[in-house]
């Protein structure tokens, strides 16, 4: 009897999980080393921030945090952002 209840309960949980809405996804521009270019990837909202922290990636249409490469809405790279002068250079 216990096995039957356990199996039935497991089946209910699996069915609920299968019917649950998938996690929301967002697009990021990710540098693909094999292609040598930024490509659009789809990633969960929860993973996007952590992913960008660990890579030189960006939202489409923005600049990357590490290299400052400007990306367009399709993740094509433009010119790198100009370097900001340091306090010593500004004088």
PDB file of N, CA and C in Angstrom:
ATOM      1  N   UNK A   1       0.817  -1.182   0.000  1.00  0.00           N
ATOM      2  CA  UNK A   1       0.000   0.000   0.000  1.00  0.00           C
ATOM      3  C   UNK A   1       0.869   1.257   0.000  1.00  0.00           C
ATOM      4  N   UNK A   2       1.925   1.255   0.803  1.00  0.00           N
ATOM      5  CA  UNK A   2       2.800   2.422   0.889  1.00  0.00           C
ATOM      6  C   UNK A   2       3.466   2.715  -0.450  1.00  0.00           C
ATOM      7  N   UNK A   3       3.873   1.647  -1.163  1.00  0.00           N
ATOM      8  CA  UNK A   3       4.505   1.834  -2.468  1.00  0.00           C
ATOM      9  C   UNK A   3       3.528   2.477  -3.443  1.00  0.00           C
ATOM     10  N   UNK A   4       2.283   2.044  -3.398  1.00  0.00           N
ATOM     11  CA  UNK A   4       1.268   2.598  -4.298  1.00  0.00           C
ATOM     12  C   UNK A   4       1.052   4.076  -4.021  1.00  0.00           C
ATOM     13  N   UNK A   5       0.970   4.457  -2.748  1.00  0.00           N
ATOM     14  CA  UNK A   5       0.794   5.863  -2.384  1.00  0.00           C
ATOM     15  C   UNK A   5       2.006   6.675  -2.805  1.00  0.00           C
ATOM     16  N   UNK A   6       3.193   6.158  -2.597  1.00  0.00           N
ATOM     17  CA  UNK A   6       4.421   6.848  -2.969  1.00  0.00           C
ATOM     18  C   UNK A   6       4.492   7.044  -4.479  1.00  0.00           C
ATOM     19  N   UNK A   7       4.188   6.015  -5.232  1.00  0.00           N
ATOM     20  CA  UNK A   7       4.210   6.110  -6.691  1.00  0.00           C
ATOM     21  C   UNK A   7       3.160   7.096  -7.175  1.00  0.00           C
ATOM     22  N   UNK A   8       1.970   7.050  -6.628  1.00  0.00           N
ATOM     23  CA  UNK A   8       0.902   7.964  -7.030  1.00  0.00           C
ATOM     24  C   UNK A   8       1.276   9.408  -6.699  1.00  0.00           C
ATOM     25  N   UNK A   9       1.849   9.621  -5.533  1.00  0.00           N
ATOM     26  CA  UNK A   9       2.273  10.967  -5.139  1.00  0.00           C
ATOM     27  C   UNK A   9       3.369  11.477  -6.065  1.00  0.00           C
ATOM     28  N   UNK A  10       4.306  10.636  -6.383  1.00  0.00           N
ATOM     29  CA  UNK A  10       5.389  11.022  -7.298  1.00  0.00           C
ATOM     30  C   UNK A  10       4.835  11.391  -8.668  1.00  0.00           C
ATOM     31  N   UNK A  11       3.880  10.635  -9.145  1.00  0.00           N
ATOM     32  CA  UNK A  11       3.272  10.923 -10.445  1.00  0.00           C
ATOM     33  C   UNK A  11       2.547  12.268 -10.435  1.00  0.00           C
ATOM     34  N   UNK A  12       1.879  12.586  -9.346  1.00  0.00           N
ATOM     35  CA  UNK A  12       1.179  13.864  -9.235  1.00  0.00           C
ATOM     36  C   UNK A  12       2.186  15.006  -9.285  1.00  0.00           C
ATOM     37  N   UNK A  13       3.279  14.900  -8.540  1.00  0.00           N
ATOM     38  CA  UNK A  13       4.293  15.955  -8.538  1.00  0.00           C
ATOM     39  C   UNK A  13       4.929  16.114  -9.913  1.00  0.00           C
ATOM     40  N   UNK A  14       5.191  15.022 -10.601  1.00  0.00           N
ATOM     41  CA  UNK A  14       5.763  15.098 -11.938  1.00  0.00           C
ATOM     42  C   UNK A  14       4.797  15.752 -12.920  1.00  0.00           C
ATOM     43  N   UNK A  15       3.512  15.441 -12.793  1.00  0.00           N
ATOM     44  CA  UNK A  15       2.504  16.037 -13.672  1.00  0.00           C
ATOM     45  C   UNK A  15       2.392  17.540 -13.420  1.00  0.00           C
ATOM     46  N   UNK A  16       2.417  17.952 -12.167  1.00  0.00           N
ATOM     47  CA  UNK A  16       2.346  19.378 -11.839  1.00  0.00           C
ATOM     48  C   UNK A  16       3.569  20.103 -12.390  1.00  0.00           C
ATOM     49  N   UNK A  17       4.736  19.523 -12.233  1.00  0.00           N
ATOM     50  CA  UNK A  17       5.966  20.129 -12.738  1.00  0.00           C
ATOM     51  C   UNK A  17       5.931  20.247 -14.254  1.00  0.00           C
ATOM     52  N   UNK A  18       5.415  19.251 -14.936  1.00  0.00           N
ATOM     53  CA  UNK A  18       5.339  19.269 -16.394  1.00  0.00           C
ATOM     54  C   UNK A  18       4.376  20.340 -16.889  1.00  0.00           C
ATOM     55  N   UNK A  19       3.323  20.614 -16.132  1.00  0.00           N
ATOM     56  CA  UNK A  19       2.330  21.599 -16.537  1.00  0.00           C
ATOM     57  C   UNK A  19       2.691  23.026 -16.134  1.00  0.00           C
ATOM     58  N   UNK A  20       3.664  23.175 -15.266  1.00  0.00           N
ATOM     59  CA  UNK A  20       4.056  24.510 -14.798  1.00  0.00           C
ATOM     60  C   UNK A  20       4.612  25.328 -15.960  1.00  0.00           C
ATOM     61  N   UNK A  21       4.406  26.644 -15.891  1.00  0.00           N
ATOM     62  CA  UNK A  21       4.925  27.519 -16.931  1.00  0.00           C
ATOM     63  C   UNK A  21       6.447  27.472 -16.924  1.00  0.00           C
ATOM     64  N   UNK A  22       7.042  27.461 -18.115  1.00  0.00           N
ATOM     65  CA  UNK A  22       8.507  27.489 -18.158  1.00  0.00           C
ATOM     66  C   UNK A  22       9.018  28.839 -17.661  1.00  0.00           C
ATOM     67  N   UNK A  23      10.229  28.845 -17.170  1.00  0.00           N
ATOM     68  CA  UNK A  23      10.827  30.090 -16.672  1.00  0.00           C
ATOM     69  C   UNK A  23      10.938  31.097 -17.802  1.00  0.00           C
ATOM     70  N   UNK A  24      10.725  32.363 -17.486  1.00  0.00           N
ATOM     71  CA  UNK A  24      10.852  33.427 -18.480  1.00  0.00           C
ATOM     72  C   UNK A  24      12.290  33.490 -18.966  1.00  0.00           C
ATOM     73  N   UNK A  25      12.448  33.716 -20.262  1.00  0.00           N
ATOM     74  CA  UNK A  25      13.787  33.796 -20.847  1.00  0.00           C
ATOM     75  C   UNK A  25      14.008  35.178 -21.417  1.00  0.00           C
ATOM     76  N   UNK A  26      15.261  35.582 -21.440  1.00  0.00           N
ATOM     77  CA  UNK A  26      15.659  36.857 -22.001  1.00  0.00           C
ATOM     78  C   UNK A  26      16.805  36.611 -22.979  1.00  0.00           C
ATOM     79  N   UNK A  27      17.028  37.553 -23.857  1.00  0.00           N
ATOM     80  CA  UNK A  27      18.137  37.442 -24.817  1.00  0.00           C
ATOM     81  C   UNK A  27      19.341  38.214 -24.299  1.00  0.00           C
ATOM     82  N   UNK A  28      20.504  37.607 -24.455  1.00  0.00           N
ATOM     83  CA  UNK A  28      21.775  38.240 -24.115  1.00  0.00           C
ATOM     84  C   UNK A  28      22.705  38.109 -25.303  1.00  0.00           C
ATOM     85  N   UNK A  29      23.652  39.022 -25.399  1.00  0.00           N
ATOM     86  CA  UNK A  29      24.722  38.904 -26.384  1.00  0.00           C
ATOM     87  C   UNK A  29      25.896  38.242 -25.659  1.00  0.00           C
ATOM     88  N   UNK A  30      26.270  37.066 -26.120  1.00  0.00           N
ATOM     89  CA  UNK A  30      27.319  36.259 -25.493  1.00  0.00           C
ATOM     90  C   UNK A  30      28.455  36.071 -26.478  1.00  0.00           C
ATOM     91  N   UNK A  31      29.697  36.255 -26.021  1.00  0.00           N
ATOM     92  CA  UNK A  31      30.838  36.070 -26.915  1.00  0.00           C
ATOM     93  C   UNK A  31      31.101  34.590 -27.106  1.00  0.00           C
ATOM     94  N   UNK A  32      31.014  34.144 -28.367  1.00  0.00           N
ATOM     95  CA  UNK A  32      31.267  32.748 -28.732  1.00  0.00           C
ATOM     96  C   UNK A  32      32.702  32.663 -29.227  1.00  0.00           C
ATOM     97  N   UNK A  33      33.570  32.037 -28.434  1.00  0.00           N
ATOM     98  CA  UNK A  33      34.988  31.967 -28.780  1.00  0.00           C
ATOM     99  C   UNK A  33      35.237  31.210 -30.070  1.00  0.00           C
ATOM    100  N   UNK A  34      34.447  30.180 -30.358  1.00  0.00           N
ATOM    101  CA  UNK A  34      34.637  29.425 -31.603  1.00  0.00           C
ATOM    102  C   UNK A  34      34.331  30.279 -32.829  1.00  0.00           C
ATOM    103  N   UNK A  35      33.297  31.116 -32.747  1.00  0.00           N
ATOM    104  CA  UNK A  35      32.934  31.978 -33.863  1.00  0.00           C
ATOM    105  C   UNK A  35      33.718  33.284 -33.849  1.00  0.00           C
ATOM    106  N   UNK A  36      34.266  33.646 -32.694  1.00  0.00           N
ATOM    107  CA  UNK A  36      34.999  34.897 -32.574  1.00  0.00           C
ATOM    108  C   UNK A  36      34.099  36.118 -32.668  1.00  0.00           C
ATOM    109  N   UNK A  37      32.845  35.948 -32.235  1.00  0.00           N
ATOM    110  CA  UNK A  37      31.876  37.039 -32.328  1.00  0.00           C
ATOM    111  C   UNK A  37      30.822  36.886 -31.240  1.00  0.00           C
ATOM    112  N   UNK A  38      30.091  37.982 -31.006  1.00  0.00           N
ATOM    113  CA  UNK A  38      28.975  37.924 -30.070  1.00  0.00           C
ATOM    114  C   UNK A  38      27.775  37.335 -30.795  1.00  0.00           C
ATOM    115  N   UNK A  39      27.057  36.475 -30.102  1.00  0.00           N
ATOM    116  CA  UNK A  39      25.850  35.853 -30.645  1.00  0.00           C
ATOM    117  C   UNK A  39      24.728  36.008 -29.624  1.00  0.00           C
ATOM    118  N   UNK A  40      23.501  36.017 -30.116  1.00  0.00           N
ATOM    119  CA  UNK A  40      22.352  36.114 -29.220  1.00  0.00           C
ATOM    120  C   UNK A  40      22.081  34.740 -28.622  1.00  0.00           C
ATOM    121  N   UNK A  41      21.911  34.699 -27.310  1.00  0.00           N
ATOM    122  CA  UNK A  41      21.523  33.468 -26.629  1.00  0.00           C
ATOM    123  C   UNK A  41      20.264  33.752 -25.820  1.00  0.00           C
ATOM    124  N   UNK A  42      19.527  32.719 -25.524  1.00  0.00           N
ATOM    125  CA  UNK A  42      18.335  32.829 -24.695  1.00  0.00           C
ATOM    126  C   UNK A  42      18.638  32.155 -23.367  1.00  0.00           C
ATOM    127  N   UNK A  43      18.404  32.876 -22.286  1.00  0.00           N
ATOM    128  CA  UNK A  43      18.763  32.385 -20.956  1.00  0.00           C
ATOM    129  C   UNK A  43      17.658  32.776 -19.980  1.00  0.00           C
ATOM    130  N   UNK A  44      17.521  32.034 -18.902  1.00  0.00           N
ATOM    131  CA  UNK A  44      16.484  32.367 -17.922  1.00  0.00           C
ATOM    132  C   UNK A  44      16.795  33.715 -17.290  1.00  0.00           C
ATOM    133  N   UNK A  45      15.739  34.405 -16.890  1.00  0.00           N
ATOM    134  CA  UNK A  45      15.924  35.701 -16.226  1.00  0.00           C
ATOM    135  C   UNK A  45      16.800  35.554 -14.997  1.00  0.00           C
ATOM    136  N   UNK A  46      16.595  34.479 -14.242  1.00  0.00           N
ATOM    137  CA  UNK A  46      17.351  34.278 -13.008  1.00  0.00           C
ATOM    138  C   UNK A  46      18.846  34.103 -13.296  1.00  0.00           C
ATOM    139  N   UNK A  47      19.174  33.479 -14.412  1.00  0.00           N
ATOM    140  CA  UNK A  47      20.577  33.230 -14.717  1.00  0.00           C
ATOM    141  C   UNK A  47      21.276  34.357 -15.453  1.00  0.00           C
ATOM    142  N   UNK A  48      20.539  35.331 -15.956  1.00  0.00           N
ATOM    143  CA  UNK A  48      21.123  36.377 -16.792  1.00  0.00           C
ATOM    144  C   UNK A  48      22.147  37.225 -16.036  1.00  0.00           C
ATOM    145  N   UNK A  49      21.816  37.673 -14.855  1.00  0.00           N
ATOM    146  CA  UNK A  49      22.725  38.531 -14.101  1.00  0.00           C
ATOM    147  C   UNK A  49      24.003  37.789 -13.755  1.00  0.00           C
ATOM    148  N   UNK A  50      23.870  36.572 -13.281  1.00  0.00           N
ATOM    149  CA  UNK A  50      25.054  35.789 -12.934  1.00  0.00           C
ATOM    150  C   UNK A  50      25.890  35.501 -14.178  1.00  0.00           C
ATOM    151  N   UNK A  51      25.231  35.230 -15.289  1.00  0.00           N
ATOM    152  CA  UNK A  51      25.950  34.942 -16.530  1.00  0.00           C
ATOM    153  C   UNK A  51      26.758  36.166 -16.968  1.00  0.00           C
ATOM    154  N   UNK A  52      26.150  37.340 -16.893  1.00  0.00           N
ATOM    155  CA  UNK A  52      26.854  38.548 -17.319  1.00  0.00           C
ATOM    156  C   UNK A  52      27.990  38.901 -16.370  1.00  0.00           C
ATOM    157  N   UNK A  53      27.874  38.525 -15.117  1.00  0.00           N
ATOM    158  CA  UNK A  53      28.948  38.771 -14.152  1.00  0.00           C
ATOM    159  C   UNK A  53      30.181  37.941 -14.490  1.00  0.00           C
ATOM    160  N   UNK A  54      29.975  36.774 -15.096  1.00  0.00           N
ATOM    161  CA  UNK A  54      31.080  35.848 -15.360  1.00  0.00           C
ATOM    162  C   UNK A  54      31.616  35.905 -16.785  1.00  0.00           C
ATOM    163  N   UNK A  55      31.019  36.724 -17.635  1.00  0.00           N
ATOM    164  CA  UNK A  55      31.428  36.809 -19.037  1.00  0.00           C
ATOM    165  C   UNK A  55      31.396  38.277 -19.466  1.00  0.00           C
ATOM    166  N   UNK A  56      32.020  38.583 -20.597  1.00  0.00           N
ATOM    167  CA  UNK A  56      31.954  39.932 -21.153  1.00  0.00           C
ATOM    168  C   UNK A  56      30.733  40.023 -22.057  1.00  0.00           C
ATOM    169  N   UNK A  57      29.567  39.793 -21.484  1.00  0.00           N
ATOM    170  CA  UNK A  57      28.316  39.772 -22.229  1.00  0.00           C
ATOM    171  C   UNK A  57      27.518  41.035 -21.927  1.00  0.00           C
ATOM    172  N   UNK A  58      26.460  41.255 -22.706  1.00  0.00           N
ATOM    173  CA  UNK A  58      25.649  42.455 -22.511  1.00  0.00           C
ATOM    174  C   UNK A  58      24.246  42.226 -23.038  1.00  0.00           C
ATOM    175  N   UNK A  59      23.347  43.132 -22.654  1.00  0.00           N
ATOM    176  CA  UNK A  59      22.013  43.135 -23.237  1.00  0.00           C
ATOM    177  C   UNK A  59      22.145  43.631 -24.674  1.00  0.00           C
ATOM    178  N   UNK A  60      21.332  43.151 -25.591  1.00  0.00           N
ATOM    179  CA  UNK A  60      21.383  43.676 -26.960  1.00  0.00           C
ATOM    180  C   UNK A  60      21.212  45.197 -26.949  1.00  0.00           C
ATOM    181  N   UNK A  61      22.026  45.877 -27.752  1.00  0.00           N
ATOM    182  CA  UNK A  61      21.938  47.326 -27.856  1.00  0.00           C
ATOM    183  C   UNK A  61      22.700  48.088 -26.789  1.00  0.00           C
ATOM    184  N   UNK A  62      23.518  47.389 -26.001  1.00  0.00           N
ATOM    185  CA  UNK A  62      24.312  48.049 -24.959  1.00  0.00           C
ATOM    186  C   UNK A  62      25.783  47.685 -25.131  1.00  0.00           C
ATOM    187  N   UNK A  63      26.621  48.225 -24.269  1.00  0.00           N
ATOM    188  CA  UNK A  63      28.051  47.929 -24.306  1.00  0.00           C
ATOM    189  C   UNK A  63      28.392  46.866 -23.260  1.00  0.00           C
ATOM    190  N   UNK A  64      29.399  46.057 -23.565  1.00  0.00           N
ATOM    191  CA  UNK A  64      29.834  45.037 -22.612  1.00  0.00           C
ATOM    192  C   UNK A  64      30.579  45.702 -21.456  1.00  0.00           C
ATOM    193  N   UNK A  65      30.523  45.093 -20.298  1.00  0.00           N
ATOM    194  CA  UNK A  65      31.106  45.686 -19.090  1.00  0.00           C
ATOM    195  C   UNK A  65      32.631  45.620 -19.069  1.00  0.00           C
ATOM    196  N   UNK A  66      33.214  44.564 -19.607  1.00  0.00           N
ATOM    197  CA  UNK A  66      34.659  44.382 -19.494  1.00  0.00           C
ATOM    198  C   UNK A  66      35.416  45.132 -20.589  1.00  0.00           C
ATOM    199  N   UNK A  67      35.070  44.890 -21.854  1.00  0.00           N
ATOM    200  CA  UNK A  67      35.806  45.503 -22.958  1.00  0.00           C
ATOM    201  C   UNK A  67      35.157  46.774 -23.474  1.00  0.00           C
ATOM    202  N   UNK A  68      33.914  47.039 -23.083  1.00  0.00           N
ATOM    203  CA  UNK A  68      33.221  48.226 -23.552  1.00  0.00           C
ATOM    204  C   UNK A  68      32.801  48.161 -25.005  1.00  0.00           C
ATOM    205  N   UNK A  69      32.725  46.956 -25.551  1.00  0.00           N
ATOM    206  CA  UNK A  69      32.326  46.797 -26.946  1.00  0.00           C
ATOM    207  C   UNK A  69      30.851  47.111 -27.093  1.00  0.00           C
ATOM    208  N   UNK A  70      30.525  48.024 -27.985  1.00  0.00           N
ATOM    209  CA  UNK A  70      29.134  48.395 -28.237  1.00  0.00           C
ATOM    210  C   UNK A  70      28.500  47.337 -29.134  1.00  0.00           C
ATOM    211  N   UNK A  71      27.354  46.812 -28.696  1.00  0.00           N
ATOM    212  CA  UNK A  71      26.635  45.793 -29.451  1.00  0.00           C
ATOM    213  C   UNK A  71      25.309  46.378 -29.915  1.00  0.00           C
ATOM    214  N   UNK A  72      24.892  46.028 -31.135  1.00  0.00           N
ATOM    215  CA  UNK A  72      23.604  46.527 -31.602  1.00  0.00           C
ATOM    216  C   UNK A  72      22.495  45.567 -31.174  1.00  0.00           C
ATOM    217  N   UNK A  73      21.298  45.807 -31.626  1.00  0.00           N
ATOM    218  CA  UNK A  73      20.146  45.002 -31.210  1.00  0.00           C
ATOM    219  C   UNK A  73      20.235  43.553 -31.657  1.00  0.00           C
ATOM    220  N   UNK A  74      21.094  43.265 -32.649  1.00  0.00           N
ATOM    221  CA  UNK A  74      21.259  41.880 -33.122  1.00  0.00           C
ATOM    222  C   UNK A  74      22.539  41.248 -32.593  1.00  0.00           C
ATOM    223  N   UNK A  75      23.215  41.935 -31.682  1.00  0.00           N
ATOM    224  CA  UNK A  75      24.471  41.494 -31.052  1.00  0.00           C
ATOM    225  C   UNK A  75      25.692  41.644 -31.965  1.00  0.00           C
ATOM    226  N   UNK A  76      25.554  42.380 -33.058  1.00  0.00           N
ATOM    227  CA  UNK A  76      26.718  42.666 -33.894  1.00  0.00           C
ATOM    228  C   UNK A  76      27.560  43.715 -33.184  1.00  0.00           C
ATOM    229  N   UNK A  77      28.875  43.519 -33.196  1.00  0.00           N
ATOM    230  CA  UNK A  77      29.785  44.418 -32.495  1.00  0.00           C
ATOM    231  C   UNK A  77      30.110  45.632 -33.342  1.00  0.00           C
ATOM    232  N   UNK A  78      30.129  46.777 -32.674  1.00  0.00           N
ATOM    233  CA  UNK A  78      30.566  48.026 -33.292  1.00  0.00           C
ATOM    234  C   UNK A  78      31.922  48.367 -32.721  1.00  0.00           C
ATOM    235  N   UNK A  79      32.218  49.616 -32.665  1.00  0.00           N
ATOM    236  CA  UNK A  79      33.498  50.067 -32.112  1.00  0.00           C
ATOM    237  C   UNK A  79      33.490  49.940 -30.600  1.00  0.00           C
ATOM    238  N   UNK A  80      34.657  49.730 -30.050  1.00  0.00           N
ATOM    239  CA  UNK A  80      34.790  49.705 -28.590  1.00  0.00           C
ATOM    240  C   UNK A  80      34.513  51.099 -28.056  1.00  0.00           C
ATOM    241  N   UNK A  81      33.971  51.174 -26.883  1.00  0.00           N
ATOM    242  CA  UNK A  81      33.681  52.465 -26.265  1.00  0.00           C
ATOM    243  C   UNK A  81      34.989  53.192 -25.996  1.00  0.00           C
ATOM    244  N   UNK A  82      35.008  54.511 -26.162  1.00  0.00           N
ATOM    245  CA  UNK A  82      36.250  55.246 -25.900  1.00  0.00           C
ATOM    246  C   UNK A  82      36.626  55.156 -24.437  1.00  0.00           C
ATOM    247  N   UNK A  83      37.920  55.111 -24.189  1.00  0.00           N
ATOM    248  CA  UNK A  83      38.390  55.055 -22.806  1.00  0.00           C
ATOM    249  C   UNK A  83      38.156  56.390 -22.144  1.00  0.00           C
ATOM    250  N   UNK A  84      37.760  56.355 -20.901  1.00  0.00           N
ATOM    251  CA  UNK A  84      37.538  57.571 -20.137  1.00  0.00           C
ATOM    252  C   UNK A  84      38.887  58.018 -19.576  1.00  0.00           C
ATOM    253  N   UNK A  85      39.198  59.314 -19.670  1.00  0.00           N
ATOM    254  CA  UNK A  85      40.470  59.770 -19.123  1.00  0.00           C
ATOM    255  C   UNK A  85      40.514  59.624 -17.610  1.00  0.00           C
ATOM    256  N   UNK A  86      41.686  59.292 -17.110  1.00  0.00           N
ATOM    257  CA  UNK A  86      41.850  59.205 -15.664  1.00  0.00           C
ATOM    258  C   UNK A  86      42.014  60.621 -15.129  1.00  0.00           C
ATOM    259  N   UNK A  87      41.997  60.778 -13.824  1.00  0.00           N
ATOM    260  CA  UNK A  87      42.158  62.093 -13.208  1.00  0.00           C
ATOM    261  C   UNK A  87      43.493  62.730 -13.606  1.00  0.00           C
ATOM    262  N   UNK A  88      44.556  61.916 -13.712  1.00  0.00           N
ATOM    263  CA  UNK A  88      45.868  62.439 -14.093  1.00  0.00           C
ATOM    264  C   UNK A  88      45.866  62.925 -15.540  1.00  0.00           C
ATOM    265  N   UNK A  89      45.177  62.202 -16.442  1.00  0.00           N
ATOM    266  CA  UNK A  89      45.142  62.568 -17.854  1.00  0.00           C
ATOM    267  C   UNK A  89      44.281  63.802 -18.099  1.00  0.00           C
ATOM    268  N   UNK A  90      43.297  64.035 -17.262  1.00  0.00           N
ATOM    269  CA  UNK A  90      42.386  65.151 -17.463  1.00  0.00           C
ATOM    270  C   UNK A  90      43.045  66.493 -17.174  1.00  0.00           C
ATOM    271  N   UNK A  91      44.162  66.514 -16.446  1.00  0.00           N
ATOM    272  CA  UNK A  91      44.813  67.763 -16.081  1.00  0.00           C
ATOM    273  C   UNK A  91      45.716  68.261 -17.150  1.00  0.00           C
TER     274      UNK A  91
END
